[in-house]
mmCIF file of N, CA and C in Angstrom:
data_model
loop_
_atom_site.group_PDB
_atom_site.id
_atom_site.type_symbol
_atom_site.label_atom_id
_atom_site.label_comp_id
_atom_site.label_asym_id
_atom_site.label_seq_id
_atom_site.Cartn_x
_atom_site.Cartn_y
_atom_site.Cartn_z
ATOM 1 N N MET F 265 0.826 -1.166 0.000
ATOM 2 C CA MET F 265 0.000 0.000 0.000
ATOM 3 C C MET F 265 0.882 1.244 0.000
ATOM 4 N N LEU F 266 0.575 2.191 -0.856
ATOM 5 C CA LEU F 266 1.330 3.431 -0.934
ATOM 6 C C LEU F 266 0.852 4.397 0.137
ATOM 7 N N SER F 267 1.782 5.185 0.661
ATOM 8 C CA SER F 267 1.410 6.196 1.641
ATOM 9 C C SER F 267 2.161 7.479 1.340
ATOM 10 N N ILE F 268 1.632 8.566 1.819
ATOM 11 C CA ILE F 268 2.268 9.866 1.650
ATOM 12 C C ILE F 268 3.210 10.076 2.833
ATOM 13 N N VAL F 269 4.437 10.500 2.542
ATOM 14 C CA VAL F 269 5.402 10.713 3.619
ATOM 15 C C VAL F 269 5.591 12.209 3.848
ATOM 16 N N PRO F 270 5.951 12.593 5.062
ATOM 17 C CA PRO F 270 6.159 14.010 5.381
ATOM 18 C C PRO F 270 7.310 14.613 4.572
ATOM 19 N N GLU F 271 7.292 15.941 4.442
ATOM 20 C CA GLU F 271 8.292 16.657 3.644
ATOM 21 C C GLU F 271 9.722 16.338 4.068
ATOM 22 N N VAL F 272 9.977 16.295 5.354
ATOM 23 C CA VAL F 272 11.336 16.040 5.841
ATOM 24 C C VAL F 272 11.796 14.657 5.406
ATOM 25 N N GLU F 273 10.914 13.685 5.456
ATOM 26 C CA GLU F 273 11.289 12.332 5.037
ATOM 27 C C GLU F 273 11.552 12.281 3.539
ATOM 28 N N VAL F 274 10.779 13.028 2.765
ATOM 29 C CA VAL F 274 11.012 13.094 1.317
ATOM 30 C C VAL F 274 12.411 13.636 1.040
ATOM 31 N N LEU F 275 12.775 14.718 1.711
ATOM 32 C CA LEU F 275 14.105 15.299 1.520
ATOM 33 C C LEU F 275 15.201 14.342 1.975
ATOM 34 N N SER F 276 14.962 13.650 3.069
ATOM 35 C CA SER F 276 15.936 12.684 3.572
ATOM 36 C C SER F 276 16.145 11.549 2.577
ATOM 37 N N ARG F 277 15.062 11.045 2.012
ATOM 38 C CA ARG F 277 15.163 9.964 1.024
ATOM 39 C C ARG F 277 15.901 10.446 -0.222
ATOM 40 N N PHE F 278 15.588 11.646 -0.654
ATOM 41 C CA PHE F 278 16.241 12.209 -1.836
ATOM 42 C C PHE F 278 17.734 12.387 -1.558
ATOM 43 N N GLY F 279 18.072 12.877 -0.373
ATOM 44 C CA GLY F 279 19.472 13.052 0.002
ATOM 45 C C GLY F 279 20.225 11.742 0.056
ATOM 46 N N ARG F 280 19.573 10.707 0.613
ATOM 47 C CA ARG F 280 20.193 9.382 0.681
ATOM 48 C C ARG F 280 20.499 8.869 -0.723
ATOM 49 N N ALA F 281 19.561 9.075 -1.629
ATOM 50 C CA ALA F 281 19.762 8.616 -3.004
ATOM 51 C C ALA F 281 20.904 9.374 -3.672
ATOM 52 N N LEU F 282 20.972 10.667 -3.440
ATOM 53 C CA LEU F 282 22.001 11.487 -4.085
ATOM 54 C C LEU F 282 23.383 11.339 -3.440
ATOM 55 N N ALA F 283 23.455 10.677 -2.307
ATOM 56 C CA ALA F 283 24.724 10.519 -1.605
ATOM 57 C C ALA F 283 25.690 9.590 -2.327
ATOM 58 N N ASP F 284 25.206 8.852 -3.308
ATOM 59 C CA ASP F 284 26.062 7.918 -4.038
ATOM 60 C C ASP F 284 26.148 8.337 -5.508
ATOM 61 N N PRO F 285 27.363 8.448 -6.056
ATOM 62 C CA PRO F 285 27.526 8.881 -7.450
ATOM 63 C C PRO F 285 26.818 7.991 -8.474
ATOM 64 N N ILE F 286 26.781 6.687 -8.234
ATOM 65 C CA ILE F 286 26.099 5.802 -9.189
ATOM 66 C C ILE F 286 24.602 6.065 -9.176
ATOM 67 N N ARG F 287 24.043 6.253 -7.988
ATOM 68 C CA ARG F 287 22.612 6.553 -7.911
ATOM 69 C C ARG F 287 22.310 7.901 -8.556
ATOM 70 N N CYS F 288 23.207 8.855 -8.394
ATOM 71 C CA CYS F 288 23.031 10.153 -9.076
ATOM 72 C C CYS F 288 23.000 9.945 -10.589
ATOM 73 N N ARG F 289 23.947 9.170 -11.090
ATOM 74 C CA ARG F 289 23.991 8.917 -12.537
ATOM 75 C C ARG F 289 22.743 8.175 -13.006
ATOM 76 N N LEU F 290 22.259 7.250 -12.195
ATOM 77 C CA LEU F 290 21.029 6.521 -12.527
ATOM 78 C C LEU F 290 19.837 7.472 -12.608
ATOM 79 N N LEU F 291 19.697 8.326 -11.612
ATOM 80 C CA LEU F 291 18.587 9.278 -11.624
ATOM 81 C C LEU F 291 18.669 10.213 -12.822
ATOM 82 N N LEU F 292 19.876 10.658 -13.148
ATOM 83 C CA LEU F 292 20.031 11.539 -14.309
ATOM 84 C C LEU F 292 19.695 10.808 -15.605
ATOM 85 N N ALA F 293 20.077 9.543 -15.693
ATOM 86 C CA ALA F 293 19.747 8.750 -16.885
ATOM 87 C C ALA F 293 18.236 8.569 -17.002
ATOM 88 N N LEU F 294 17.581 8.288 -15.885
ATOM 89 C CA LEU F 294 16.142 8.093 -15.911
ATOM 90 C C LEU F 294 15.396 9.410 -16.093
ATOM 91 N N ARG F 295 16.040 10.509 -15.774
ATOM 92 C CA ARG F 295 15.468 11.817 -16.048
ATOM 93 C C ARG F 295 15.330 12.029 -17.542
ATOM 94 N N GLU F 296 16.283 11.476 -18.287
ATOM 95 C CA GLU F 296 16.244 11.591 -19.748
ATOM 96 C C GLU F 296 15.155 10.719 -20.354
ATOM 97 N N ALA F 297 15.034 9.485 -19.863
ATOM 98 C CA ALA F 297 14.032 8.562 -20.405
ATOM 99 C C ALA F 297 13.991 7.292 -19.569
ATOM 100 N N PRO F 298 12.830 6.644 -19.498
ATOM 101 C CA PRO F 298 12.752 5.342 -18.834
ATOM 102 C C PRO F 298 13.689 4.353 -19.536
ATOM 103 N N ALA F 299 14.153 3.343 -18.802
ATOM 104 C CA ALA F 299 15.102 2.398 -19.393
ATOM 105 C C ALA F 299 15.018 1.041 -18.709
ATOM 106 N N HIS F 300 15.494 0.030 -19.426
ATOM 107 C CA HIS F 300 15.593 -1.326 -18.887
ATOM 108 C C HIS F 300 16.926 -1.466 -18.156
ATOM 109 N N PRO F 301 16.987 -2.321 -17.135
ATOM 110 C CA PRO F 301 18.215 -2.488 -16.362
ATOM 111 C C PRO F 301 19.446 -2.811 -17.202
ATOM 112 N N SER F 302 19.312 -3.675 -18.190
ATOM 113 C CA SER F 302 20.490 -4.034 -18.997
ATOM 114 C C SER F 302 21.032 -2.815 -19.730
ATOM 115 N N ASP F 303 20.151 -1.963 -20.230
ATOM 116 C CA ASP F 303 20.584 -0.749 -20.915
ATOM 117 C C ASP F 303 21.244 0.227 -19.945
ATOM 118 N N LEU F 304 20.685 0.333 -18.745
ATOM 119 C CA LEU F 304 21.270 1.216 -17.735
ATOM 120 C C LEU F 304 22.652 0.727 -17.314
ATOM 121 N N ALA F 305 22.798 -0.579 -17.105
ATOM 122 C CA ALA F 305 24.096 -1.133 -16.708
ATOM 123 C C ALA F 305 25.143 -0.849 -17.783
ATOM 124 N N ASP F 306 24.777 -1.044 -19.034
ATOM 125 C CA ASP F 306 25.710 -0.772 -20.133
ATOM 126 C C ASP F 306 26.059 0.712 -20.201
ATOM 127 N N ALA F 307 25.058 1.570 -20.071
ATOM 128 C CA ALA F 307 25.293 3.013 -20.167
ATOM 129 C C ALA F 307 26.183 3.525 -19.033
ATOM 130 N N LEU F 308 26.023 2.934 -17.840
ATOM 131 C CA LEU F 308 26.808 3.379 -16.690
ATOM 132 C C LEU F 308 28.122 2.621 -16.542
ATOM 133 N N GLY F 309 28.281 1.552 -17.300
ATOM 134 C CA GLY F 309 29.509 0.767 -17.220
ATOM 135 C C GLY F 309 29.671 0.031 -15.905
ATOM 136 N N ILE F 310 28.571 -0.486 -15.370
ATOM 137 C CA ILE F 310 28.630 -1.240 -14.119
ATOM 138 C C ILE F 310 27.951 -2.594 -14.325
ATOM 139 N N SER F 311 28.200 -3.512 -13.405
ATOM 140 C CA SER F 311 27.597 -4.844 -13.512
ATOM 141 C C SER F 311 26.105 -4.758 -13.233
ATOM 142 N N ARG F 312 25.388 -5.729 -13.730
ATOM 143 C CA ARG F 312 23.936 -5.752 -13.504
ATOM 144 C C ARG F 312 23.609 -6.002 -12.035
ATOM 145 N N THR F 313 24.467 -6.747 -11.356
ATOM 146 C CA THR F 313 24.260 -6.988 -9.928
ATOM 147 C C THR F 313 24.376 -5.686 -9.150
ATOM 148 N N ARG F 314 25.416 -4.936 -9.449
ATOM 149 C CA ARG F 314 25.613 -3.654 -8.767
ATOM 150 C C ARG F 314 24.467 -2.704 -9.082
ATOM 151 N N LEU F 315 24.059 -2.679 -10.348
ATOM 152 C CA LEU F 315 22.945 -1.830 -10.761
ATOM 153 C C LEU F 315 21.679 -2.224 -10.009
ATOM 154 N N SER F 316 21.441 -3.523 -9.888
ATOM 155 C CA SER F 316 20.248 -4.014 -9.209
ATOM 156 C C SER F 316 20.184 -3.514 -7.770
ATOM 157 N N ASN F 317 21.318 -3.508 -7.087
ATOM 158 C CA ASN F 317 21.368 -3.014 -5.708
ATOM 159 C C ASN F 317 21.000 -1.539 -5.640
ATOM 160 N N HIS F 318 21.510 -0.760 -6.569
ATOM 161 C CA HIS F 318 21.223 0.678 -6.577
ATOM 162 C C HIS F 318 19.768 0.948 -6.961
ATOM 163 N N LEU F 319 19.240 0.186 -7.905
ATOM 164 C CA LEU F 319 17.827 0.351 -8.264
ATOM 165 C C LEU F 319 16.922 -0.007 -7.086
ATOM 166 N N ALA F 320 17.299 -1.033 -6.329
ATOM 167 C CA ALA F 320 16.523 -1.417 -5.146
ATOM 168 C C ALA F 320 16.508 -0.276 -4.130
ATOM 169 N N CYS F 321 17.639 0.366 -3.940
ATOM 170 C CA CYS F 321 17.723 1.510 -3.020
ATOM 171 C C CYS F 321 16.805 2.632 -3.494
ATOM 172 N N LEU F 322 16.871 2.943 -4.782
ATOM 173 C CA LEU F 322 16.042 4.024 -5.323
ATOM 174 C C LEU F 322 14.555 3.677 -5.252
ATOM 175 N N ARG F 323 14.232 2.409 -5.437
ATOM 176 C CA ARG F 323 12.829 1.976 -5.286
ATOM 177 C C ARG F 323 12.393 2.125 -3.831
ATOM 178 N N ASP F 324 13.246 1.667 -2.911
ATOM 179 C CA ASP F 324 12.917 1.749 -1.484
ATOM 180 C C ASP F 324 12.758 3.200 -1.030
ATOM 181 N N CYS F 325 13.509 4.102 -1.639
ATOM 182 C CA CYS F 325 13.384 5.530 -1.326
ATOM 183 C C CYS F 325 12.150 6.146 -1.977
ATOM 184 N N GLY F 326 11.510 5.407 -2.875
ATOM 185 C CA GLY F 326 10.317 5.910 -3.541
ATOM 186 C C GLY F 326 10.600 6.832 -4.705
ATOM 187 N N LEU F 327 11.832 6.806 -5.217
ATOM 188 C CA LEU F 327 12.211 7.726 -6.288
ATOM 189 C C LEU F 327 12.046 7.137 -7.683
ATOM 190 N N VAL F 328 12.115 5.817 -7.793
ATOM 191 C CA VAL F 328 11.898 5.170 -9.089
ATOM 192 C C VAL F 328 10.851 4.069 -8.927
ATOM 193 N N VAL F 329 10.241 3.728 -10.039
ATOM 194 C CA VAL F 329 9.272 2.631 -10.045
ATOM 195 C C VAL F 329 9.647 1.653 -11.150
ATOM 196 N N ALA F 330 9.308 0.399 -10.916
ATOM 197 C CA ALA F 330 9.517 -0.653 -11.906
ATOM 198 C C ALA F 330 8.195 -0.868 -12.636
ATOM 199 N N VAL F 331 8.251 -0.814 -13.962
ATOM 200 C CA VAL F 331 7.048 -0.975 -14.789
ATOM 201 C C VAL F 331 7.213 -2.229 -15.635
ATOM 202 N N PRO F 332 6.347 -3.242 -15.432
ATOM 203 C CA PRO F 332 6.447 -4.444 -16.255
ATOM 204 C C PRO F 332 6.090 -4.126 -17.710
ATOM 205 N N VAL F 333 6.952 -4.596 -18.615
ATOM 206 C CA VAL F 333 6.717 -4.430 -20.050
ATOM 207 C C VAL F 333 6.951 -5.805 -20.676
ATOM 208 N N GLY F 334 5.867 -6.543 -20.875
ATOM 209 C CA GLY F 334 6.013 -7.908 -21.353
ATOM 210 C C GLY F 334 6.757 -8.733 -20.327
ATOM 211 N N ARG F 335 7.842 -9.365 -20.756
ATOM 212 C CA ARG F 335 8.656 -10.187 -19.854
ATOM 213 C C ARG F 335 9.794 -9.400 -19.221
ATOM 214 N N ARG F 336 9.907 -8.140 -19.549
ATOM 215 C CA ARG F 336 10.984 -7.301 -19.024
ATOM 216 C C ARG F 336 10.424 -6.255 -18.061
ATOM 217 N N THR F 337 11.317 -5.592 -17.374
ATOM 218 C CA THR F 337 10.936 -4.518 -16.463
ATOM 219 C C THR F 337 11.660 -3.249 -16.882
ATOM 220 N N ARG F 338 10.905 -2.182 -16.940
ATOM 221 C CA ARG F 338 11.477 -0.872 -17.284
ATOM 222 C C ARG F 338 11.418 -0.004 -16.026
ATOM 223 N N TYR F 339 12.438 0.817 -15.830
ATOM 224 C CA TYR F 339 12.474 1.716 -14.678
ATOM 225 C C TYR F 339 12.265 3.146 -15.140
ATOM 226 N N GLU F 340 11.588 3.915 -14.282
ATOM 227 C CA GLU F 340 11.366 5.324 -14.568
ATOM 228 C C GLU F 340 11.243 6.077 -13.249
ATOM 229 N N LEU F 341 11.379 7.398 -13.326
ATOM 230 C CA LEU F 341 11.219 8.209 -12.130
ATOM 231 C C LEU F 341 9.790 8.046 -11.618
ATOM 232 N N ALA F 342 9.638 8.004 -10.315
ATOM 233 C CA ALA F 342 8.323 7.810 -9.712
ATOM 234 C C ALA F 342 7.416 9.014 -9.943
ATOM 235 N N ASP F 343 8.005 10.181 -10.118
ATOM 236 C CA ASP F 343 7.243 11.411 -10.321
ATOM 237 C C ASP F 343 8.044 12.307 -11.255
ATOM 238 N N LEU F 344 7.408 12.845 -12.266
ATOM 239 C CA LEU F 344 8.116 13.712 -13.222
ATOM 240 C C LEU F 344 8.739 14.924 -12.545
ATOM 241 N N ARG F 345 8.179 15.354 -11.425
ATOM 242 C CA ARG F 345 8.748 16.512 -10.711
ATOM 243 C C ARG F 345 10.145 16.219 -10.187
ATOM 244 N N LEU F 346 10.480 14.942 -9.998
ATOM 245 C CA LEU F 346 11.844 14.598 -9.568
ATOM 246 C C LEU F 346 12.860 15.028 -10.622
ATOM 247 N N GLY F 347 12.510 14.895 -11.887
ATOM 248 C CA GLY F 347 13.397 15.353 -12.963
ATOM 249 C C GLY F 347 13.647 16.835 -12.873
ATOM 250 N N HIS F 348 12.596 17.605 -12.581
ATOM 251 C CA HIS F 348 12.745 19.056 -12.429
ATOM 252 C C HIS F 348 13.608 19.382 -11.209
ATOM 253 N N ALA F 349 13.418 18.624 -10.135
ATOM 254 C CA ALA F 349 14.225 18.836 -8.931
ATOM 255 C C ALA F 349 15.699 18.559 -9.216
ATOM 256 N N LEU F 350 15.972 17.504 -9.972
ATOM 257 C CA LEU F 350 17.363 17.201 -10.346
ATOM 258 C C LEU F 350 17.954 18.324 -11.188
ATOM 259 N N ASP F 351 17.170 18.853 -12.114
ATOM 260 C CA ASP F 351 17.644 19.980 -12.929
ATOM 261 C C ASP F 351 17.961 21.181 -12.050
ATOM 262 N N ASP F 352 17.083 21.477 -11.106
ATOM 263 C CA ASP F 352 17.316 22.611 -10.206
ATOM 264 C C ASP F 352 18.572 22.407 -9.374
ATOM 265 N N LEU F 353 18.761 21.200 -8.856
ATOM 266 C CA LEU F 353 19.958 20.922 -8.053
ATOM 267 C C LEU F 353 21.233 21.024 -8.888
ATOM 268 N N ARG F 354 21.185 20.538 -10.126
ATOM 269 C CA ARG F 354 22.362 20.579 -10.995
ATOM 270 C C ARG F 354 22.777 22.005 -11.320
ATOM 271 N N THR F 355 21.814 22.903 -11.398
ATOM 272 C CA THR F 355 22.135 24.268 -11.794
ATOM 273 C C THR F 355 22.275 25.219 -10.616
ATOM 274 N N ALA F 356 22.052 24.721 -9.396
ATOM 275 C CA ALA F 356 22.185 25.565 -8.211
ATOM 276 C C ALA F 356 23.649 25.954 -8.018
ATOM 277 N N VAL F 357 23.850 27.164 -7.573
ATOM 278 C CA VAL F 357 25.200 27.633 -7.285
ATOM 279 C C VAL F 357 25.459 27.398 -5.808
ATOM 280 N N VAL F 358 26.530 26.663 -5.530
ATOM 281 C CA VAL F 358 26.893 26.365 -4.154
ATOM 282 C C VAL F 358 28.227 27.028 -3.864
ATOM 283 N N ALA F 359 28.250 27.883 -2.865
ATOM 284 C CA ALA F 359 29.479 28.580 -2.496
ATOM 285 C C ALA F 359 30.211 27.762 -1.440
ATOM 286 N N VAL F 360 31.426 27.336 -1.763
ATOM 287 C CA VAL F 360 32.216 26.569 -0.807
ATOM 288 C C VAL F 360 33.615 27.154 -0.719
ATOM 289 N N GLU F 361 34.195 26.964 0.419
ATOM 290 C CA GLU F 361 35.568 27.374 0.650
ATOM 291 C C GLU F 361 36.482 26.460 -0.159
ATOM 292 N N ALA F 362 37.491 27.009 -0.764
ATOM 293 C CA ALA F 362 38.413 26.203 -1.564
ATOM 294 C C ALA F 362 38.986 25.071 -0.716
ATOM 295 N N GLY F 363 38.890 23.857 -1.230
ATOM 296 C CA GLY F 363 39.491 22.723 -0.546
ATOM 297 C C GLY F 363 38.608 22.025 0.470
ATOM 298 N N ARG F 364 37.462 22.577 0.805
ATOM 299 C CA ARG F 364 36.559 21.903 1.735
ATOM 300 C C ARG F 364 35.131 22.324 1.474
ATOM 301 N N THR F 365 34.210 21.475 1.912
ATOM 302 C CA THR F 365 32.814 21.737 1.603
ATOM 303 C C THR F 365 31.996 22.247 2.781
ATOM 304 N N CYS F 366 32.477 22.091 3.990
ATOM 305 C CA CYS F 366 31.778 22.717 5.120
ATOM 306 C C CYS F 366 32.806 23.197 6.125
ATOM 307 N N PRO F 367 32.508 24.260 6.835
ATOM 308 C CA PRO F 367 33.489 24.856 7.733
ATOM 309 C C PRO F 367 33.951 23.958 8.868
ATOM 310 N N ASP F 368 33.124 23.010 9.266
ATOM 311 C CA ASP F 368 33.472 22.130 10.385
ATOM 312 C C ASP F 368 33.849 20.735 9.916
ATOM 313 N N ALA F 369 34.364 20.607 8.713
ATOM 314 C CA ALA F 369 34.644 19.299 8.130
ATOM 315 C C ALA F 369 35.587 18.455 8.992
ATOM 316 N N ASP F 370 36.591 19.089 9.575
ATOM 317 C CA ASP F 370 37.557 18.336 10.386
ATOM 318 C C ASP F 370 36.912 17.727 11.634
ATOM 319 N N GLU F 371 36.102 18.518 12.334
ATOM 320 C CA GLU F 371 35.469 17.994 13.549
ATOM 321 C C GLU F 371 34.354 16.991 13.227
ATOM 322 N N LYS F 372 33.582 17.305 12.198
ATOM 323 C CA LYS F 372 32.429 16.461 11.880
ATOM 324 C C LYS F 372 32.807 15.257 11.027
ATOM 325 N N VAL F 373 33.962 15.290 10.396
ATOM 326 C CA VAL F 373 34.412 14.253 9.485
ATOM 327 C C VAL F 373 33.289 13.928 8.489
ATOM 328 N N CYS F 374 32.792 14.984 7.851
ATOM 329 C CA CYS F 374 31.648 14.779 6.982
ATOM 330 C C CYS F 374 31.930 15.022 5.502
ATOM 331 N N CYS F 375 32.812 15.916 5.179
ATOM 332 C CA CYS F 375 32.963 16.269 3.755
ATOM 333 C C CYS F 375 34.387 16.117 3.292
#
């Protein structure tokens, strides 16, 4: 059963997905067009097993959906607005100090 999640959880799920470069590349690829796993694995240059793990994460986060097409499965963004959000994030200007991404990076061991 599908449920609506609060705004903070949506942002958290989106952040979790974007925390990995392969998942970022997957989302960007699916932003362009829905695709089958074998095509995505070839386009990203990764194994199908590795791709499957990342697709499972994106499905669990609610960002992509699997659509049965005959005997195959096609993946696409769960909501077209996610594509717009990715475009906005890609074009956002982020001001960072040269050589580090947050002022407390040493103490927080985060960036």
